[in-house]
């Protein structure tokens, strides 16, 4: 059998693998990049990008519901051609996938291998019958949507993001199981595009919210658009007409299709990890240090969705950078990870930043909040629904985190996340300019509320200003 | 004649006066608040708020132009009832004005005086025949739209923001003279609502842009919607049919109405400043220190639009806080002013932050930029037009300023403004989280471009990450 020797082998040419490559390539070390399955990143193919495209169409179409408020006529006669909408989504997706490929694996030559890699020895991989011996190995194989085994019998009436964006037509009715990021983004969009949608989750919270007040507001606001069944396990069975009967607690509905959005599982099976000394956690995922991305003390690194944490593009990027840098360095460097930033692009956006509500110590934490009802700009936008709650250390006034369901939450989230990264206090943030009338003033109002509850105040006679 | 003695007299109950009141009232000092003319702030009555309301309607209606791209049918049959749109704008405006009044002068009792104040002695005002002797006086009388005297003959065919929002119908054609904030915001909105608009400015730059590249991009993008005549003085004459003939350079058009948006002039005339020792600058505005808001060494302070600088609500707020605080304090404190933040809410937004391009030293400045064409999220939004240029000190890498014409520029502007307030370097900002896919990634791309051009790099082996 042929054997190739390289300094670094990267398994997986998704986002994390490509970011790792970005550190390996300029190092001058020899390498291979191996990819099994479809080319293109999860993000561009079936994740962030096509989901934002369908959200945009759905939001534009949904917007007609407020046109009557101010003299825009003819909106009652508007309709949506969902086949055309899906084609638009697919066109955009193809653009994004092509862009990724042309900037990465296209024309890479023999350093790129298409095929599934499996370990045959701790530092030897086999791909397409070729043995590759690598001093360092980076595992960046990504993840796959979870479908409970018993449901596989329902065949193509069950969709995940892997096949959803391939649909040429939308069904007339659909259950969305799982109300995390994907379930909320697609469920609401499908409803807005005319699909009869029900959202279902065994949990009582949606979009990963842990603050009960924000969660309640989110369920109230979004749940007004389409029904949500929370807190009961779901069962699916087939009806005589070949449709699917979906039941959860006392609720049931007959639907054409089910979108399964119950999370993703790391792609580890085909790697044959038993041929290595890689120690696995209880969840079957290699034990690794998130600051170095090194697996145990081995010359193995891991990055991206496969590591089971922070399944977000910008975090996969950092994973890949750290893994790639450490794989080509003599010593392993530990890096500080960024303040958590999570955005669900439903409408209003759901965001959580920094320390989660459920992780706070109630004795040492102060909470400020704003409901969006009276927020001027939100009112003008016709989007004055939401709740933002921001947390700080009561004694020092340092910002800790935030959970929100908010119009333009994605932008507020960046502003606040960067303030937390800077370790700013509530008082310090109140010294920043807030223009008028902008949605950022909602954050300002929540911060004023919070400022009244923390012990550390600005050492200036005017809160908002710093003496010269 | 009656004479009242107070510690502080505030002239003007607009935004600046009310912020000043917010510092005077809790001090326990005696005071009066005097307001001549209409109650309610410029912002709520004729400024920020009603303009945002009409922009929102116009933007929603304009959005139909891209519906055809993705299957939203019926948009060709949409129409706009501009009378209904204006009524909506007026309703919202009334809400905002009522909100201001009910939180301020309503039910204030004898401490609130309606009438025009004039100085009769350096520390004595006369209002409605009453003499008010005040230890400290705060001038916050606001500003009035400029109309060249010769044009007053055209009567109600000439509009300013003072009367524009009172219109029940929109004219079929209109010239907008002045392409600063108001001219750009209202001109584009009027065009989008079906008015035949031409925008005219004697200058070659629009929206206060000083960066020629950004200005060029802004003119190209916005000028595609409706004609702009730049760089020539405008003349107006009456046609035989009673319409107005507007001429600038080689261009001319006959229009129903002209919106004059040539700036605002401080309301100083009725104050009778000659009865005081207040020194005036060449522009006729009292000479004051922007860090203390004190006029010369006198017990007189000035705040808001009347001071001729930073005619923005958040700056008027700071003006008022400083003036109010200093008016009730034994010593005058100087405060640092905030990093400039300017937003024109046209589409795309025009923003300038921090040091202006025209103020930069080209020898010591590095410039990074991004054109929005390929920006993923902007592409999805159908708004991938714009240019953002960000400036840093070449040696230290410290961010200095930015000019942009950009989708969601208002949000990018806050993020970048706060980074400048924190005195961050380009490299430090690149260590912040940028989610995906968000418009903030455009800023990230411009910062990477800039990072390559500054001398101070992050002291870390991976630019985006800080070693533990």
mmCIF file of N, CA, C and O in Angstrom, chain B residues 273-319:
data_model
loop_
_atom_site.group_PDB
_atom_site.id
_atom_site.type_symbol
_atom_site.label_atom_id
_atom_site.label_comp_id
_atom_site.label_asym_id
_atom_site.label_seq_id
_atom_site.Cartn_x
_atom_site.Cartn_y
_atom_site.Cartn_z
ATOM 1 N N UNK B 273 -29.344 90.307 23.261
ATOM 2 C CA UNK B 273 -28.048 90.070 23.916
ATOM 3 C C UNK B 273 -27.252 91.352 24.137
ATOM 4 O O UNK B 273 -26.338 91.388 24.958
ATOM 5 N N UNK B 274 -27.615 92.419 23.403
ATOM 6 C CA UNK B 274 -26.861 93.668 23.582
ATOM 7 C C UNK B 274 -27.026 94.257 24.995
ATOM 8 O O UNK B 274 -26.237 95.089 25.414
ATOM 9 N N UNK B 275 -28.029 93.775 25.716
ATOM 10 C CA UNK B 275 -28.195 94.240 27.103
ATOM 11 C C UNK B 275 -27.247 93.509 28.061
ATOM 12 O O UNK B 275 -27.266 93.749 29.263
ATOM 13 N N UNK B 276 -26.424 92.609 27.518
ATOM 14 C CA UNK B 276 -25.528 91.820 28.364
ATOM 15 C C UNK B 276 -24.079 92.096 28.000
ATOM 16 O O UNK B 276 -23.800 92.875 27.076
ATOM 17 N N UNK B 277 -23.193 91.451 28.725
ATOM 18 C CA UNK B 277 -21.763 91.556 28.382
ATOM 19 C C UNK B 277 -21.297 90.343 27.580
ATOM 20 O O UNK B 277 -20.108 90.067 27.473
ATOM 21 N N UNK B 278 -22.256 89.575 27.039
ATOM 22 C CA UNK B 278 -21.914 88.342 26.324
ATOM 23 C C UNK B 278 -21.134 88.656 25.054
ATOM 24 O O UNK B 278 -21.638 89.373 24.175
ATOM 25 N N UNK B 279 -19.897 88.156 24.926
ATOM 26 C CA UNK B 279 -19.116 88.381 23.708
ATOM 27 C C UNK B 279 -19.587 87.430 22.599
ATOM 28 O O UNK B 279 -19.857 86.260 22.858
ATOM 29 N N UNK B 280 -19.695 87.980 21.403
ATOM 30 C CA UNK B 280 -20.161 87.158 20.285
ATOM 31 C C UNK B 280 -19.025 86.867 19.315
ATOM 32 O O UNK B 280 -18.134 87.687 19.111
ATOM 33 N N UNK B 281 -19.059 85.704 18.707
ATOM 34 C CA UNK B 281 -18.101 85.365 17.658
ATOM 35 C C UNK B 281 -18.511 86.013 16.349
ATOM 36 O O UNK B 281 -19.541 86.693 16.264
ATOM 37 N N UNK B 282 -17.680 85.790 15.313
ATOM 38 C CA UNK B 282 -17.978 86.381 14.016
ATOM 39 C C UNK B 282 -19.336 85.919 13.482
ATOM 40 O O UNK B 282 -19.999 86.623 12.722
ATOM 41 N N UNK B 283 -19.736 84.731 13.879
ATOM 42 C CA UNK B 283 -21.020 84.195 13.422
ATOM 43 C C UNK B 283 -22.194 84.694 14.269
ATOM 44 O O UNK B 283 -23.325 84.242 14.095
ATOM 45 N N UNK B 284 -21.910 85.590 15.192
ATOM 46 C CA UNK B 284 -22.977 86.140 16.029
ATOM 47 C C UNK B 284 -23.388 85.265 17.193
ATOM 48 O O UNK B 284 -24.317 85.585 17.926
ATOM 49 N N UNK B 285 -22.679 84.158 17.361
ATOM 50 C CA UNK B 285 -23.020 83.221 18.437
ATOM 51 C C UNK B 285 -22.137 83.511 19.650
ATOM 52 O O UNK B 285 -20.945 83.775 19.500
ATOM 53 N N UNK B 286 -22.716 83.485 20.858
ATOM 54 C CA UNK B 286 -21.911 83.712 22.058
ATOM 55 C C UNK B 286 -20.668 82.828 22.077
ATOM 56 O O UNK B 286 -20.728 81.650 21.686
ATOM 57 N N UNK B 287 -19.559 83.409 22.525
ATOM 58 C CA UNK B 287 -18.322 82.636 22.629
ATOM 59 C C UNK B 287 -18.396 81.799 23.894
ATOM 60 O O UNK B 287 -18.621 82.326 24.984
ATOM 61 N N UNK B 288 -18.227 80.490 23.745
ATOM 62 C CA UNK B 288 -18.376 79.607 24.908
ATOM 63 C C UNK B 288 -17.344 78.499 24.838
ATOM 64 O O UNK B 288 -16.755 78.234 23.790
ATOM 65 N N UNK B 289 -17.175 77.848 25.970
ATOM 66 C CA UNK B 289 -16.255 76.718 26.059
ATOM 67 C C UNK B 289 -17.067 75.424 25.958
ATOM 68 O O UNK B 289 -17.911 75.160 26.808
ATOM 69 N N UNK B 290 -16.833 74.619 24.919
ATOM 70 C CA UNK B 290 -17.673 73.426 24.707
ATOM 71 C C UNK B 290 -17.493 72.360 25.795
ATOM 72 O O UNK B 290 -18.280 71.430 25.865
ATOM 73 N N UNK B 291 -16.480 72.496 26.625
ATOM 74 C CA UNK B 291 -16.262 71.526 27.699
ATOM 75 C C UNK B 291 -16.976 71.922 28.992
ATOM 76 O O UNK B 291 -17.208 71.091 29.863
ATOM 77 N N UNK B 292 -17.285 73.211 29.118
ATOM 78 C CA UNK B 292 -18.009 73.682 30.313
ATOM 79 C C UNK B 292 -19.369 74.262 29.944
ATOM 80 O O UNK B 292 -20.218 74.442 30.799
ATOM 81 N N UNK B 293 -19.553 74.601 28.686
ATOM 82 C CA UNK B 293 -20.732 75.286 28.157
ATOM 83 C C UNK B 293 -20.896 76.695 28.741
ATOM 84 O O UNK B 293 -21.922 77.333 28.562
ATOM 85 N N UNK B 294 -19.857 77.191 29.403
ATOM 86 C CA UNK B 294 -19.923 78.539 29.959
ATOM 87 C C UNK B 294 -19.620 79.578 28.872
ATOM 88 O O UNK B 294 -18.724 79.376 28.044
ATOM 89 N N UNK B 295 -20.383 80.657 28.887
ATOM 90 C CA UNK B 295 -20.145 81.758 27.964
ATOM 91 C C UNK B 295 -19.121 82.683 28.613
ATOM 92 O O UNK B 295 -19.380 83.227 29.695
ATOM 93 N N UNK B 296 -17.977 82.826 27.961
ATOM 94 C CA UNK B 296 -16.869 83.626 28.512
ATOM 95 C C UNK B 296 -16.683 83.257 29.982
ATOM 96 O O UNK B 296 -16.680 82.089 30.324
ATOM 97 N N UNK B 297 -16.515 84.263 30.855
ATOM 98 C CA UNK B 297 -16.369 83.967 32.291
ATOM 99 C C UNK B 297 -17.657 84.362 33.014
ATOM 100 O O UNK B 297 -17.656 84.592 34.228
ATOM 101 N N UNK B 298 -18.725 84.450 32.272
ATOM 102 C CA UNK B 298 -19.989 84.961 32.819
ATOM 103 C C UNK B 298 -20.812 83.859 33.489
ATOM 104 O O UNK B 298 -20.586 82.674 33.229
ATOM 105 N N UNK B 299 -21.792 84.238 34.296
ATOM 106 C CA UNK B 299 -22.700 83.246 34.890
ATOM 107 C C UNK B 299 -23.772 82.826 33.881
ATOM 108 O O UNK B 299 -24.937 82.684 34.218
ATOM 109 N N UNK B 300 -23.346 82.696 32.643
ATOM 110 C CA UNK B 300 -24.265 82.351 31.549
ATOM 111 C C UNK B 300 -23.747 81.095 30.863
ATOM 112 O O UNK B 300 -22.541 80.967 30.618
ATOM 113 N N UNK B 301 -24.664 80.181 30.583
ATOM 114 C CA UNK B 301 -24.299 78.932 29.904
ATOM 115 C C UNK B 301 -25.163 78.800 28.655
ATOM 116 O O UNK B 301 -26.204 79.445 28.528
ATOM 117 N N UNK B 302 -24.718 77.963 27.742
ATOM 118 C CA UNK B 302 -25.441 77.813 26.470
ATOM 119 C C UNK B 302 -25.496 76.316 26.162
ATOM 120 O O UNK B 302 -24.595 75.569 26.539
ATOM 121 N N UNK B 303 -26.554 75.876 25.517
ATOM 122 C CA UNK B 303 -26.695 74.436 25.254
ATOM 123 C C UNK B 303 -27.633 74.198 24.085
ATOM 124 O O UNK B 303 -28.612 74.919 23.896
ATOM 125 N N UNK B 304 -27.300 73.176 23.299
ATOM 126 C CA UNK B 304 -28.184 72.762 22.207
ATOM 127 C C UNK B 304 -27.896 73.482 20.906
ATOM 128 O O UNK B 304 -26.859 74.124 20.740
ATOM 129 N N UNK B 305 -28.826 73.393 19.981
ATOM 130 C CA UNK B 305 -28.637 73.921 18.625
ATOM 131 C C UNK B 305 -28.211 75.383 18.605
ATOM 132 O O UNK B 305 -27.523 75.825 17.682
ATOM 133 N N UNK B 306 -28.628 76.167 19.608
ATOM 134 C CA UNK B 306 -28.336 77.588 19.601
ATOM 135 C C UNK B 306 -26.837 77.873 19.642
ATOM 136 O O UNK B 306 -26.388 78.938 19.223
ATOM 137 N N UNK B 307 -26.042 76.871 20.110
ATOM 138 C CA UNK B 307 -24.602 77.128 20.195
ATOM 139 C C UNK B 307 -23.893 76.920 18.858
ATOM 140 O O UNK B 307 -22.688 77.134 18.751
ATOM 141 N N UNK B 308 -24.648 76.473 17.850
ATOM 142 C CA UNK B 308 -24.089 76.405 16.502
ATOM 143 C C UNK B 308 -23.181 75.226 16.220
ATOM 144 O O UNK B 308 -22.585 75.133 15.151
ATOM 145 N N UNK B 309 -23.067 74.321 17.187
ATOM 146 C CA UNK B 309 -22.222 73.138 16.968
ATOM 147 C C UNK B 309 -22.977 71.870 17.334
ATOM 148 O O UNK B 309 -23.858 71.896 18.180
ATOM 149 N N UNK B 310 -22.573 70.747 16.739
ATOM 150 C CA UNK B 310 -23.135 69.435 17.088
ATOM 151 C C UNK B 310 -24.661 69.460 17.216
ATOM 152 O O UNK B 310 -25.191 69.165 18.287
ATOM 153 N N UNK B 311 -25.379 69.809 16.163
ATOM 154 C CA UNK B 311 -26.840 69.883 16.261
ATOM 155 C C UNK B 311 -27.476 68.492 16.242
ATOM 156 O O UNK B 311 -28.148 68.105 15.296
ATOM 157 N N UNK B 312 -27.212 67.728 17.291
ATOM 158 C CA UNK B 312 -27.672 66.339 17.393
ATOM 159 C C UNK B 312 -28.266 66.135 18.771
ATOM 160 O O UNK B 312 -27.762 66.684 19.747
ATOM 161 N N UNK B 313 -29.292 65.322 18.856
ATOM 162 C CA UNK B 313 -29.943 65.169 20.143
ATOM 163 C C UNK B 313 -28.986 64.705 21.234
ATOM 164 O O UNK B 313 -28.992 65.247 22.343
ATOM 165 N N UNK B 314 -28.160 63.699 20.937
ATOM 166 C CA UNK B 314 -27.328 63.182 22.037
ATOM 167 C C UNK B 314 -26.279 64.203 22.472
ATOM 168 O O UNK B 314 -25.873 64.225 23.638
ATOM 169 N N UNK B 315 -25.878 65.086 21.561
ATOM 170 C CA UNK B 315 -24.924 66.134 21.930
ATOM 171 C C UNK B 315 -25.644 67.268 22.668
ATOM 172 O O UNK B 315 -25.099 67.859 23.605
ATOM 173 N N UNK B 316 -26.877 67.556 22.239
ATOM 174 C CA UNK B 316 -27.675 68.554 22.958
ATOM 175 C C UNK B 316 -27.897 68.072 24.388
ATOM 176 O O UNK B 316 -27.915 68.866 25.338
ATOM 177 N N UNK B 317 -28.060 66.745 24.524
ATOM 178 C CA UNK B 317 -28.217 66.166 25.854
ATOM 179 C C UNK B 317 -26.989 66.435 26.714
ATOM 180 O O UNK B 317 -27.102 66.890 27.865
ATOM 181 N N UNK B 318 -25.817 66.183 26.146
ATOM 182 C CA UNK B 318 -24.577 66.438 26.895
ATOM 183 C C UNK B 318 -24.395 67.931 27.170
ATOM 184 O O UNK B 318 -24.010 68.328 28.274
ATOM 185 N N UNK B 319 -24.678 68.755 26.159
ATOM 186 C CA UNK B 319 -24.636 70.217 26.360
ATOM 187 C C UNK B 319 -25.477 70.597 27.583
ATOM 188 O O UNK B 319 -25.027 71.333 28.469
#
